[in-house]
């Protein structure tokens, strides 16, 4: 960083600057986890419909073999993370605070870790962009930054909307985490190759790699790897949480603001995470589906924090053991401390989106008592979306959810900046997620009620119509009968006058 | 039901900044300390006694209300906000004011000014200023009876016990000779006698504006520079932002220089306006009260400018020589309106809240 950059380095007017706690974990060399004996591979590791198992219990599978196929338009297939025998297809605890059960395929590893047949592509740029999207989808690649949106769906969207700029997210603004940092340092060439393949797949003309300036080694490695490609620029961005949020990174790198009801692709940019790009590289160049990832193990309760290369489906407890737990962790978090979720216990498997497992000691897990809002405005200054968290929270506290929505609740990205700075320790994000959930539940039940009412109204209308039609039909039949009777009578008795008269009455 | 952190699973974020409410209040108190100690030295023991009587009453008032509502007392008192309210009130009183002024004021500030509204964070008006104005309106004479400085160790200065007797009203007559006027009060009364400022301020008995503040006034008025230094500390610690103090002081300075430029015989100079009187205390410690001021930068600029403007108007044309307290209260009343009209723009939306146009 030049002297001028240092002096004039401005930070954006939003966000917070938490203690990053990335060291020493980020500097520890990447280690590979010894193969676990049992792997629990969940069917729902992505946004969209869960995958559907295509293997049977007892069947032997090879590493990388398809074990569950995608269902529907937004979904992703799942592959065997190692070779072994399918020992069960059933429910396991999901990596989610609810501790709910979820369908997973259990594989008893045979220890050989034998790959299935891989179909590497020598020159991905010779393929059609659609073919790259197809292969990426088939390899089960999803957004590895945490959003876990199926990558290929975004490729197709980008191509359709003629996206010009690919933004590669190397922000990794969450404290404690360093898996993206590590992949940029250790596999920069793979990341750059992957992002070039992504550019080609979406038809982008340039790629901007945004990396927070607290990762100088990653920036240097990426610069070297990207040096040969003029359309790939590595751009250091100020280390400020939530820089790794798509909207904030887009704004910082391009000055563009994504309109509230639009997708980033509609303003000509598409964001992919660095680890996702590396996974695309592997899927294409090596024909390897996404079966492993780098997970940051960090937190005060660990004796050997660092980054581990681990197969998908590894139980968290195996990772913790490898990283050395001292005492009993006071809290386990999946993801970063700002937006991560609490794990119910350590017997849950890691999934494709698991960028980190944090084991907090008692001090880190300390939760301060919440006090009243002193209207200090810190939350407003910190909010990257320009919201007024204190106003929304006070509305929600008074059960005025519509009022909170009027203050822009739907624009809240749940980044946690407001709750982080609040001197009264008000659990603002909890208020907001509660209110968002409640509002969408009400919306759903309103839709349901509307639908029920419409059905009921339609039924009433139908019954009335049927009754009317029946009555009309009855009247018609009666009239016909009467007419027939009258005609018969007329034929029997010549009394024309009496026939003419009702006819003339009918006419009046 | 609203979920709290303690019911059910703990939710993100799993980290918090170092800022806490007690920490904020502690630093504000620390920032007030130099000016307060200087005031103690300047006005002697009576000022010290008035200070503890006032802050003690404010704290008692808060504790009493909490007791009444069967809320836990200790944790709330520990946040330090009642202490601070009493402290700011004490700094705005005449240093030799009688004990009952401190008691009534302190109780009024926390009971009526704060707890009646629902406690910390709920009050519309600055509690210390509510009490200050109530005292001024109810007891105009003792509230405008100022004492000339009588530094603690000087010859005639009352000792600890005499100080007690002065504050508690058993030793009145002896010290009468030292009553004096604040600069604003003096200038106003001279003007109303038809003596213009050029003459009155040049006269020997005129109060001077020494930078250190050796002149009559409340504790918080006299040592403007120490108050400003405390304010800068709060700015440096990011406990307050620059918007309100800057807007308030700049507005006062603007009008003062304008009017003084037009007619120096009738209008006081910028220096007097900024340094004598409660401008500094108001700008850094009172107008910046979180609860009763707007939350956004723009709102704070508007608010500060409003306080500055009203202060100038009241000082110059109003019924009282000092106007900061009234100005703050008036702008407090406008805070909800200012908040409504200065909402920040939401990312991806225009000022009215409609989504931005898509512009690829
Ligand atoms: S940060 Fe907390 S105390 Fe301050 S205004 Fe926001 S909600 Fe209130
Ligand atoms: S209101 Fe939402 S977007 Fe704003 S800081 Fe809080 S969590 Fe983040």
CSV table of C-alpha atoms in Angstrom, one decimal, chain B residues 53-54 57-58 89 93 98-112 131-132 134-135 138-139:
chain,number,residue,atom,x,y,z
B,53,UNK,CA,-26.7,17.8,47.6
B,54,UNK,CA,-27.9,18.1,44.0
B,57,UNK,CA,-31.1,14.2,45.4
B,58,UNK,CA,-31.2,13.2,41.8
B,89,UNK,CA,-27.9,20.5,37.0
B,93,UNK,CA,-27.0,26.5,39.4
B,98,UNK,CA,-29.3,27.2,49.0
B,99,UNK,CA,-29.6,23.5,49.7
B,100,UNK,CA,-33.3,23.3,48.9
B,101,UNK,CA,-32.7,24.5,45.4
B,102,UNK,CA,-30.4,21.5,44.9
B,103,UNK,CA,-32.8,19.1,46.6
B,104,UNK,CA,-35.9,20.3,44.7
B,105,UNK,CA,-34.0,20.5,41.4
B,106,UNK,CA,-32.4,17.1,41.8
B,107,UNK,CA,-35.6,15.3,42.7
B,108,UNK,CA,-37.5,17.1,40.0
B,109,UNK,CA,-35.0,16.2,37.4
B,110,UNK,CA,-35.1,12.5,37.9
B,111,UNK,CA,-38.7,12.1,39.1
B,112,UNK,CA,-40.6,14.4,36.9
B,131,UNK,CA,-35.3,21.1,36.5
B,132,UNK,CA,-33.1,24.2,35.8
B,134,UNK,CA,-38.5,25.0,36.7
B,135,UNK,CA,-36.2,26.4,39.4
B,138,UNK,CA,-40.4,29.3,40.5
B,139,UNK,CA,-37.6,31.0,42.4
